[in-house]
Amino acid sequence: MSNKLKVSLSPHVHSGDSVRRNMDWVVVALLPAMLWSFYVFGLGAVIVTATSVASCIFFEWAINKFILRNSRTTISDGSAIVTGLLLAFNLPSNLPLYIIIIGALVAMGIGKMPFGGLGNNIFNPALVGRVFLLISFPVKMTTWPVPHQMTAYADAVTAATPLADLQQAGLGDLFFGNVGGSLGEVSVLLLLVGFVILLVAKVISWHIPVSILCSAFVFSVIFYVLQGKMPFADICLLSLKHLCAGGMMLGAIFMATDYVTSPMTHKGMVIYGLCIGFLVVCIRLFGSYPEGMSFAILIMNGFTPLINNACKPNRFAKEVKK
Amino acid sequence: MNVILVAVIALGVLGLVLAAVLFLIAKKFAVEEDPRITQVAEVLPQANCGGCGFPGCSGFAEACVKAAGTGSLEGKLCPVGGQEVMEKVAGILGLTAEAGEQKVAVVRCNGTCANRPRTVQYDGVRSCRIAHNTAGGETGCFYGCLGCGDCVAACTFGAIHMNPETGLPEVDETKCTACGACAKACPRNIIELRPMGKKGRRMVVRCVNKEKGPVAKKACAAACIGCGKCVKTCEFEAITLENNLAYIDPAKCRLCRKCEEACPQGSIVAMNFPPRKPKAEVPPTPKAAEAPAAPQTEAAPQAEPVKIIIPTVETAPKASENQSV
Amino acid sequence: MKTFRIGGVHPKENKLSAGKKIEVMDLPKQAVFPLSQHIGAPAVPCVAKGDLVKVGTKIADAGGFVSSPIFSSVSGKVAKIDAVIDASGYRKPAIIIDVEGDEWEPTIDRSTTLVHDTPLEPKEIVAKIQASGIVGMGGACFPTHVKLSPRTPVDVIIINAVECEPYLTADHSLMMEKAEEILIGVNLIMKATGVKKAYIAIENNKPDAIALMQEKAKGFAGIEVCPLRVRYPQGGEKQLIDAVVGRQVPNPPGLPADVGAIVQNVGTAFAIYEAVMKNKPLFERVVTVTGKGVAEPKNLLTRMGTPMSLLIEKAGGMPEDTGKVIGGGPMMGKALLNADVPVCKGSSGILLMTEKESLRGEEQPCIRCAKCVSACPMGLEPYLLQKLSEHAEWGRAEAEQIMTCIECGCCQFTCPANRPLLDWIRMGKGTVGGIIRARAAK
């Protein structure tokens, strides 16, 4: 035997799971919606996505190398790619390049790296970037191109979000993604396909998305009923449209489930999801912004440590014996 | 105007009420503290190393003030501040400080990479405590340094660092305050706090291996094999042999260096002595400055000027000659 | 199909030696018997250098109630009592015997005829088990007579034939060849403890063993086979009781007997049969020699004290690219310092891992994916316990119930960031345990 025996404590085998594998599956799950956005928004979508991913990777690398001076690069874990994609999914397809780059810089430079990089950030970096842009460039961030302008980029014809007048939008159009909006949030169907992929690959559990969607639906029904302006059937339809419109699906499936910023136990995940659903409906119905998903998730990100402290897993032998 | 007036009055009243509440609470829950505790704490180094055996500097200050009631500061020593600080403390408390002995951390393992060939590869967390739990270590010696640097991490003064060549920690004696954090961190009790000695000179058995001679020798070229030659050589009964391991009592040692010559393994090391002539007749405290630096080892690199740090491999005879790794 | 309720993982089973007949291992030239082969006080040698011993001669007495005597597995002369490297990775005292011939103690019944009944009273059975040096054969090596003297009434015996560790097949092969002996052994345990009901828990990746045991168990009143869904760590005592009868053993110092259950390994049941019915003390056991690089993975009936290198030789020799030799299974086994470690009472297997398999992946920062929390069969938060141990926050670690960790390794197995969670938790557990003991001593 030429080499020395290795000695370490058990376990001596590993599941083979890796950070990279999880990130890769998230990218795969995002692919259907991304391709659809390319189809719907054409060239603009491609430019926005490419810029966002490239600048996220660049900023992570640059911050690591020049500011933190870490010898080890963290690009290879794939988290920067995911952040870049998610950021792009939250942007309209006619956004000027410099704004995208600012968004990526904020996402990485404020949302992620100052906390110590992957695993230590309190808030979802992509959402930090998006909210920063939303506050800084409110007009550019909320005028979305009308679908199917293949070669248009900065000169695309724009329209307001369907959320501004939800009663007019068709549920089918919302579901299949025939509306204007940010890149990744238009096709609910393909986002659900992504959800199934994530579930099958065991990257996430069902708890957060399902609890967000249920709670958003229930609370919007309650609030509309309390307003008492519409028949119940219409309220239900409108609430369903709420689930399909804007960033609800994208947020529930891909943003709120971000490992780092979501709670650790299933109990905690459900509480986290329910609160997000409630906050979204509040912001959408009573707030000054038409969309509330990003804010709702960021607010609950802040509560995650508290939820972790409050919700412990079911300990073995906690229940009374026999 | 009216609005402003109402606001000012309202806030003013609120402020007064809250101030009264705060005042009452502060009175009611005030903690009576001996003012001398703060004074004592102020002269302490505030390193909070715990070397004194109390929880941090404030804990030590409290203990000192308490001890002042009994009229003596006996047994209380801030290892970091040393005598100087203890005198100040005694001054505050109106007592006289007793002379303490300056100590220093000594690494009692000379199992360098050359002396102690690796037999297996440890593939766990780089932590001595975990490595110690895993198995006997990477070499055949189950008593010696594990080389993961828990002591380095424990030192708050930057006085100990790993030498990448030897794989052993080295103490910087100018920085070491003998707080004992490294000794506590070492799962194998290799690091000992020993008296500094005159001019920093002291004799140390740099081995803690309690195995029988052949086993220890096989594991490490610099291991104490428990042969007892040093015990016979010593004229002052300073060396004891227990569990196949020699130990030099610093209180009895007169620094004659005879044991160093007697040791067939080179595990007894004279620290901070000037280099001496080959076969010097009366070794202790010669002015050997004019002697050409010629250590008795073949493998040693040409003796460097003596620094005030622990010598490493230099004193080990036949270091890497017969080792086929 | 039944299984335990919280957590668990499913590592690749890799039962390479499944279905292989048990082969008898050759005698070694020298046999080594470490004095601490069990949990509790080390045994005290009762032979001296130069003494002649036979197969089955007692060579060391139990060092207390929670301890166990040791019997020679060979005939020959005691060469010396010296320290040798054992499976713990340290040098521990051991009796070394030079083998000469193969002469057995005349009291041992070497025939293979089944003995069904014994006139012994329950207390005498336990005494016989104690005197025969029987300990838990699953790997923990807890002296069996202690378990069979519970402090609270017990109403169910569970025989652990789960073998949830990947690779290992020793228990499986034993069931296939010694089914009836095992069942008689189970009957003896039931008689010794006065319990009327016993379950034999087998994971459903061993359908042949389930079928055979079910068939044979028809002849025994009160013994039932309980098939379980494959899931690690089902062979853990607490998980097994939860899976079979749905009771959860309270946290330490709670014992299985507190919920009315006793768990015994299937190998132990066989050893009890041999000890009580055949008067044969515990000195040999089935050992699986396996690994991806091993030419012929085997189940070997081995005399204790045989160096593991001989078993490896028998299985086709040590492969060139061996990176790790593990005593036991890959999830809880111990990496050995060399292959000359002797086979002991708890050695269920020898696993050779290739160089590539044996190196751990690069440690990355925790991404808080919560997979360790979902995998933990004790409902703990391994990521948190690891951080607390690393930062020496012992008080919080104790509050987060670090002491209930069973060190199964599910957390570290499942961690995508390759974090050495269990290394730290184990260290923290040791430290917190020391703090608790010190507090209790005050």
Short mmCIF file of N, CA and C in Angstrom, two decimals, chain A residues 1-23 72 74 76-77 118-121 201-203 258-266 269 304-305 308-309 311-319 321-322, chain C residues 5-6 238-239 248-251 258 318 320 322-326 330-333 335-338 353 355 358-360 362-371 377-381 383-384 400-401 409 412-418 422-423 426:
data_model
loop_
_atom_site.label_atom_id
_atom_site.label_comp_id
_atom_site.label_asym_id
_atom_site.label_seq_id
_atom_site.Cartn_x
_atom_site.Cartn_y
_atom_site.Cartn_z
N MET A 1 0.84 -1.20 0.00
CA MET A 1 0.00 0.00 0.00
C MET A 1 0.88 1.25 0.00
N SER A 2 0.67 2.08 -0.94
CA SER A 2 1.58 3.21 -1.08
C SER A 2 1.17 4.39 -0.20
N ASN A 3 -0.12 4.57 -0.04
CA ASN A 3 -0.53 5.79 0.67
C ASN A 3 -0.89 5.50 2.11
N LYS A 4 -0.87 6.54 2.90
CA LYS A 4 -1.20 6.39 4.32
C LYS A 4 -2.69 6.23 4.49
N LEU A 5 -3.07 5.47 5.50
CA LEU A 5 -4.50 5.31 5.79
C LEU A 5 -5.06 6.64 6.31
N LYS A 6 -6.30 6.90 5.94
CA LYS A 6 -6.96 8.09 6.44
C LYS A 6 -7.66 7.75 7.75
N VAL A 7 -7.67 8.69 8.64
CA VAL A 7 -8.39 8.49 9.89
C VAL A 7 -9.28 9.70 10.14
N SER A 8 -10.56 9.44 10.34
CA SER A 8 -11.46 10.52 10.73
C SER A 8 -12.61 9.88 11.47
N LEU A 9 -13.42 10.72 12.08
CA LEU A 9 -14.57 10.20 12.82
C LEU A 9 -15.67 9.84 11.84
N SER A 10 -16.62 9.01 12.33
CA SER A 10 -17.75 8.63 11.49
C SER A 10 -18.67 9.83 11.32
N PRO A 11 -19.53 9.90 10.34
CA PRO A 11 -19.75 8.92 9.29
C PRO A 11 -18.69 8.99 8.19
N HIS A 12 -18.44 7.86 7.58
CA HIS A 12 -17.40 7.79 6.57
C HIS A 12 -17.97 7.88 5.15
N VAL A 13 -19.28 7.96 5.04
CA VAL A 13 -19.88 8.11 3.71
C VAL A 13 -20.68 9.40 3.69
N HIS A 14 -20.94 9.85 2.49
CA HIS A 14 -21.67 11.11 2.34
C HIS A 14 -22.73 10.92 1.27
N SER A 15 -23.79 11.68 1.40
CA SER A 15 -24.91 11.50 0.48
C SER A 15 -24.55 11.92 -0.94
N GLY A 16 -23.48 12.70 -1.10
CA GLY A 16 -23.12 13.18 -2.43
C GLY A 16 -23.80 14.49 -2.76
N ASP A 17 -24.65 14.94 -1.86
CA ASP A 17 -25.31 16.23 -2.07
C ASP A 17 -24.26 17.33 -1.92
N SER A 18 -24.45 18.42 -2.64
CA SER A 18 -23.51 19.53 -2.50
C SER A 18 -24.24 20.84 -2.71
N VAL A 19 -23.61 21.90 -2.26
CA VAL A 19 -24.19 23.23 -2.46
C VAL A 19 -24.39 23.45 -3.96
N ARG A 20 -23.38 23.04 -4.71
CA ARG A 20 -23.41 23.23 -6.14
C ARG A 20 -24.62 22.52 -6.77
N ARG A 21 -24.85 21.28 -6.32
CA ARG A 21 -25.96 20.51 -6.87
C ARG A 21 -27.28 21.22 -6.62
N ASN A 22 -27.46 21.73 -5.41
CA ASN A 22 -28.70 22.43 -5.09
C ASN A 22 -28.88 23.66 -5.96
N MET A 23 -27.78 24.42 -6.11
CA MET A 23 -27.86 25.63 -6.92
C MET A 23 -28.15 25.28 -8.37
N ARG A 72 -9.96 31.98 -1.13
CA ARG A 72 -10.82 31.00 -1.78
C ARG A 72 -11.93 31.71 -2.53
N THR A 74 -15.60 31.89 -4.19
CA THR A 74 -16.86 31.23 -3.87
C THR A 74 -17.78 31.20 -5.09
N SER A 76 -17.67 29.19 -7.52
CA SER A 76 -17.98 27.85 -8.02
C SER A 76 -19.19 27.22 -7.34
N ASP A 77 -19.64 27.77 -6.20
CA ASP A 77 -20.81 27.16 -5.57
C ASP A 77 -22.10 27.52 -6.31
N LEU A 118 -22.09 33.79 1.27
CA LEU A 118 -23.15 32.78 1.26
C LEU A 118 -23.34 32.16 2.65
N GLY A 119 -24.57 32.11 3.07
CA GLY A 119 -24.87 31.43 4.32
C GLY A 119 -25.02 32.36 5.50
N ASN A 120 -24.54 33.59 5.37
CA ASN A 120 -24.59 34.49 6.51
C ASN A 120 -25.50 35.69 6.30
N ASN A 121 -25.97 35.87 5.06
CA ASN A 121 -26.78 37.06 4.81
C ASN A 121 -28.15 36.92 5.47
N ALA A 201 -36.37 17.11 -7.02
CA ALA A 201 -34.93 17.05 -6.76
C ALA A 201 -34.63 17.19 -5.27
N LYS A 202 -35.66 17.34 -4.46
CA LYS A 202 -35.54 17.51 -3.01
C LYS A 202 -34.67 18.70 -2.65
N VAL A 203 -34.79 19.76 -3.43
CA VAL A 203 -34.05 20.95 -3.08
C VAL A 203 -34.81 21.74 -2.02
N ASP A 258 -35.48 30.65 -0.38
CA ASP A 258 -34.03 30.76 -0.29
C ASP A 258 -33.56 30.17 1.04
N TYR A 259 -32.63 29.20 0.95
CA TYR A 259 -32.19 28.48 2.14
C TYR A 259 -31.76 29.39 3.27
N VAL A 260 -30.90 30.34 2.88
CA VAL A 260 -30.19 31.08 3.91
C VAL A 260 -31.14 31.93 4.74
N THR A 261 -32.17 32.48 4.08
CA THR A 261 -32.97 33.48 4.76
C THR A 261 -34.33 32.95 5.22
N SER A 262 -34.54 31.64 5.10
CA SER A 262 -35.82 31.11 5.54
C SER A 262 -35.61 30.23 6.78
N PRO A 263 -36.65 30.01 7.56
CA PRO A 263 -36.50 29.25 8.81
C PRO A 263 -36.05 27.81 8.59
N MET A 264 -35.60 27.20 9.67
CA MET A 264 -34.98 25.88 9.58
C MET A 264 -35.96 24.73 9.81
N THR A 265 -37.03 24.96 10.52
CA THR A 265 -37.93 23.84 10.82
C THR A 265 -39.20 23.98 10.00
N HIS A 266 -39.89 22.87 9.80
CA HIS A 266 -41.11 22.89 9.02
C HIS A 266 -42.17 23.78 9.67
N MET A 269 -41.25 27.22 8.94
CA MET A 269 -41.48 27.55 7.53
C MET A 269 -42.96 27.90 7.31
N THR A 304 -36.73 35.83 10.53
CA THR A 304 -36.32 34.43 10.50
C THR A 304 -35.54 33.97 11.74
N PRO A 305 -34.55 34.76 12.20
CA PRO A 305 -33.84 34.29 13.40
C PRO A 305 -34.78 34.11 14.60
N ASN A 308 -36.65 30.98 14.12
CA ASN A 308 -35.77 29.83 14.42
C ASN A 308 -35.66 29.59 15.91
N ASN A 309 -35.61 30.67 16.67
CA ASN A 309 -35.51 30.50 18.12
C ASN A 309 -36.80 29.98 18.71
N CYS A 311 -39.33 28.26 17.04
CA CYS A 311 -39.83 26.98 16.54
C CYS A 311 -38.72 25.96 16.53
N LYS A 312 -38.72 25.11 17.53
CA LYS A 312 -37.75 24.02 17.57
C LYS A 312 -38.38 22.81 16.89
N PRO A 313 -37.57 21.94 16.31
CA PRO A 313 -38.15 20.74 15.71
C PRO A 313 -38.80 19.86 16.78
N ASN A 314 -39.63 18.92 16.36
CA ASN A 314 -40.21 17.96 17.29
C ASN A 314 -39.11 17.09 17.84
N ARG A 315 -38.80 17.28 19.09
CA ARG A 315 -37.75 16.48 19.69
C ARG A 315 -38.24 15.06 19.90
N PHE A 316 -37.28 14.14 19.82
CA PHE A 316 -37.60 12.75 20.10
C PHE A 316 -38.03 12.64 21.56
N ALA A 317 -39.04 11.85 21.80
CA ALA A 317 -39.49 11.56 23.16
C ALA A 317 -39.99 12.80 23.89
N LYS A 318 -40.44 13.80 23.13
CA LYS A 318 -40.98 14.98 23.78
C LYS A 318 -42.37 14.67 24.32
N GLU A 319 -43.13 13.92 23.51
CA GLU A 319 -44.48 13.59 23.92
C GLU A 319 -44.45 12.59 25.08
N LYS A 321 -44.82 9.38 27.14
CA LYS A 321 -44.73 8.00 26.67
C LYS A 321 -46.05 7.25 26.85
N LYS A 322 -46.24 6.24 26.03
CA LYS A 322 -47.43 5.37 26.02
C LYS A 322 -48.74 6.08 25.69
N ARG C 5 -40.38 7.57 13.45
CA ARG C 5 -41.17 8.72 13.03
C ARG C 5 -40.37 9.96 12.66
N ILE C 6 -39.23 10.17 13.29
CA ILE C 6 -38.53 11.44 13.08
C ILE C 6 -37.26 11.22 12.27
N LYS C 238 -33.28 3.42 20.28
CA LYS C 238 -34.45 4.29 20.44
C LYS C 238 -35.32 4.29 19.20
N GLN C 239 -34.68 4.36 18.03
CA GLN C 239 -35.43 4.38 16.78
C GLN C 239 -36.15 3.06 16.57
N GLN C 248 -41.51 6.06 22.58
CA GLN C 248 -40.27 6.83 22.51
C GLN C 248 -39.58 6.84 23.86
N VAL C 249 -38.37 6.32 23.86
CA VAL C 249 -37.59 6.24 25.10
C VAL C 249 -37.26 7.66 25.55
N PRO C 250 -37.51 7.96 26.82
CA PRO C 250 -37.19 9.31 27.29
C PRO C 250 -35.70 9.59 27.21
N ASN C 251 -35.37 10.89 27.27
CA ASN C 251 -33.98 11.30 27.14
C ASN C 251 -33.14 10.76 28.29
N ASP C 258 -37.62 1.80 30.56
CA ASP C 258 -38.60 2.77 31.05
C ASP C 258 -39.87 2.78 30.22
N MET C 318 -5.56 -6.87 0.74
CA MET C 318 -5.80 -5.42 0.82
C MET C 318 -5.62 -4.81 -0.56
N GLU C 320 -4.84 -2.21 -3.53
CA GLU C 320 -3.73 -1.25 -3.63
C GLU C 320 -4.16 0.16 -3.22
N THR C 322 -6.38 1.26 -1.10
CA THR C 322 -7.16 1.41 0.12
C THR C 322 -6.84 2.72 0.82
N GLY C 323 -7.87 3.48 1.11
CA GLY C 323 -7.64 4.77 1.77
C GLY C 323 -8.04 4.73 3.23
N LYS C 324 -8.91 3.81 3.58
CA LYS C 324 -9.41 3.80 4.95
C LYS C 324 -9.83 2.38 5.32
N VAL C 325 -9.47 1.97 6.51
CA VAL C 325 -9.96 0.69 7.02
C VAL C 325 -10.89 1.02 8.18
N ILE C 326 -12.13 0.53 8.07
CA ILE C 326 -13.12 0.90 9.07
C ILE C 326 -13.56 -0.34 9.83
N PRO C 330 -20.04 2.01 7.66
CA PRO C 330 -19.56 3.33 7.24
C PRO C 330 -20.22 4.49 7.99
N MET C 331 -21.37 4.28 8.59
CA MET C 331 -22.03 5.40 9.24
C MET C 331 -21.54 5.62 10.67
N MET C 332 -21.28 4.54 11.38
CA MET C 332 -20.87 4.71 12.78
C MET C 332 -19.56 4.01 13.11
N GLY C 333 -18.95 3.35 12.14
CA GLY C 333 -17.73 2.60 12.42
C GLY C 333 -16.56 3.51 12.72
N ALA C 335 -12.59 4.49 12.05
CA ALA C 335 -11.46 4.33 11.15
C ALA C 335 -10.28 3.82 11.95
N LEU C 336 -9.62 2.78 11.45
CA LEU C 336 -8.55 2.15 12.21
C LEU C 336 -7.19 2.71 11.82
N LEU C 337 -6.28 2.68 12.78
CA LEU C 337 -4.93 3.20 12.53
C LEU C 337 -4.13 2.22 11.68
N ASN C 338 -4.40 0.92 11.83
CA ASN C 338 -3.77 -0.06 10.96
C ASN C 338 -4.65 -1.30 10.90
N MET C 353 -12.28 1.12 2.35
CA MET C 353 -12.74 2.14 1.41
C MET C 353 -11.59 2.53 0.51
N GLU C 355 -9.26 4.97 -1.80
CA GLU C 355 -8.66 6.28 -1.55
C GLU C 355 -9.66 7.40 -1.86
N SER C 358 -12.58 7.69 0.57
CA SER C 358 -12.31 7.91 1.98
C SER C 358 -12.05 9.36 2.32
N LEU C 359 -11.75 10.19 1.34
CA LEU C 359 -11.48 11.59 1.67
C LEU C 359 -12.78 12.37 1.77
N ARG C 360 -12.84 13.20 2.76
CA ARG C 360 -14.03 14.03 2.92
C ARG C 360 -14.03 15.16 1.90
N GLU C 362 -14.62 19.05 0.53
CA GLU C 362 -14.15 20.31 1.08
C GLU C 362 -15.28 20.98 1.88
N GLU C 363 -14.92 21.43 3.06
CA GLU C 363 -15.91 22.06 3.93
C GLU C 363 -16.28 23.43 3.40
N GLN C 364 -17.58 23.70 3.32
CA GLN C 364 -18.05 25.00 2.84
C GLN C 364 -18.90 25.64 3.92
N PRO C 365 -19.19 26.94 3.76
CA PRO C 365 -20.02 27.55 4.80
C PRO C 365 -21.43 26.96 4.82
N CYS C 366 -22.04 26.97 6.00
CA CYS C 366 -23.40 26.46 6.14
C CYS C 366 -24.34 27.35 5.35
N ILE C 367 -25.17 26.73 4.51
CA ILE C 367 -26.14 27.53 3.75
C ILE C 367 -27.52 27.47 4.39
N ARG C 368 -27.58 26.92 5.57
CA ARG C 368 -28.82 26.89 6.35
C ARG C 368 -29.96 26.24 5.56
N CYS C 369 -29.63 25.14 4.88
CA CYS C 369 -30.64 24.48 4.06
C CYS C 369 -31.57 23.65 4.91
N ALA C 370 -31.22 23.42 6.17
CA ALA C 370 -32.08 22.71 7.11
C ALA C 370 -32.19 21.21 6.80
N LYS C 371 -31.33 20.71 5.92
CA LYS C 371 -31.41 19.27 5.64
C LYS C 371 -30.98 18.45 6.85
N PRO C 377 -32.68 12.10 13.54
CA PRO C 377 -33.71 11.21 14.08
C PRO C 377 -34.07 11.54 15.53
N MET C 378 -33.32 12.44 16.16
CA MET C 378 -33.64 12.82 17.53
C MET C 378 -34.35 14.18 17.56
N GLY C 379 -34.61 14.76 16.39
CA GLY C 379 -35.29 16.05 16.36
C GLY C 379 -34.43 17.17 16.91
N LEU C 380 -33.13 17.11 16.66
CA LEU C 380 -32.24 18.17 17.11
C LEU C 380 -31.92 19.09 15.93
N GLU C 381 -31.16 20.14 16.22
CA GLU C 381 -30.73 21.04 15.16
C GLU C 381 -29.20 20.97 15.05
N TYR C 383 -27.00 21.84 12.90
CA TYR C 383 -26.25 23.04 12.48
C TYR C 383 -25.99 23.95 13.66
N LEU C 384 -27.00 24.04 14.54
CA LEU C 384 -26.90 24.92 15.70
C LEU C 384 -25.95 24.33 16.73
N GLU C 400 -30.08 23.11 24.28
CA GLU C 400 -30.55 22.61 22.98
C GLU C 400 -30.45 21.08 22.92
N GLN C 401 -30.28 20.47 24.05
CA GLN C 401 -30.31 19.01 24.20
C GLN C 401 -29.22 18.28 23.43
N GLY C 409 -24.85 10.19 12.72
CA GLY C 409 -24.17 10.72 11.55
C GLY C 409 -25.07 11.13 10.41
N GLN C 412 -24.32 14.80 9.18
CA GLN C 412 -23.10 15.00 8.39
C GLN C 412 -23.22 14.29 7.04
N PHE C 413 -23.91 13.17 7.05
CA PHE C 413 -24.13 12.42 5.80
C PHE C 413 -24.88 13.29 4.80
N THR C 414 -25.85 14.02 5.29
CA THR C 414 -26.76 14.73 4.39
C THR C 414 -26.30 16.14 4.06
N CYS C 415 -25.30 16.66 4.77
CA CYS C 415 -24.95 18.08 4.64
C CYS C 415 -24.37 18.39 3.26
N PRO C 416 -25.03 19.25 2.48
CA PRO C 416 -24.50 19.56 1.15
C PRO C 416 -23.21 20.37 1.21
N ALA C 417 -22.96 21.02 2.32
CA ALA C 417 -21.75 21.83 2.41
C ALA C 417 -20.59 21.03 3.01
N ASN C 418 -20.76 19.72 3.15
CA ASN C 418 -19.71 18.84 3.67
C ASN C 418 -19.19 19.29 5.03
N LEU C 422 -20.87 16.31 12.90
CA LEU C 422 -20.83 15.36 14.02
C LEU C 422 -19.51 15.43 14.77
N ASP C 423 -18.43 15.75 14.09
CA ASP C 423 -17.15 15.89 14.77
C ASP C 423 -17.29 16.88 15.92
N ARG C 426 -19.95 15.80 18.66
CA ARG C 426 -19.42 14.76 19.54
C ARG C 426 -18.51 15.38 20.60
#
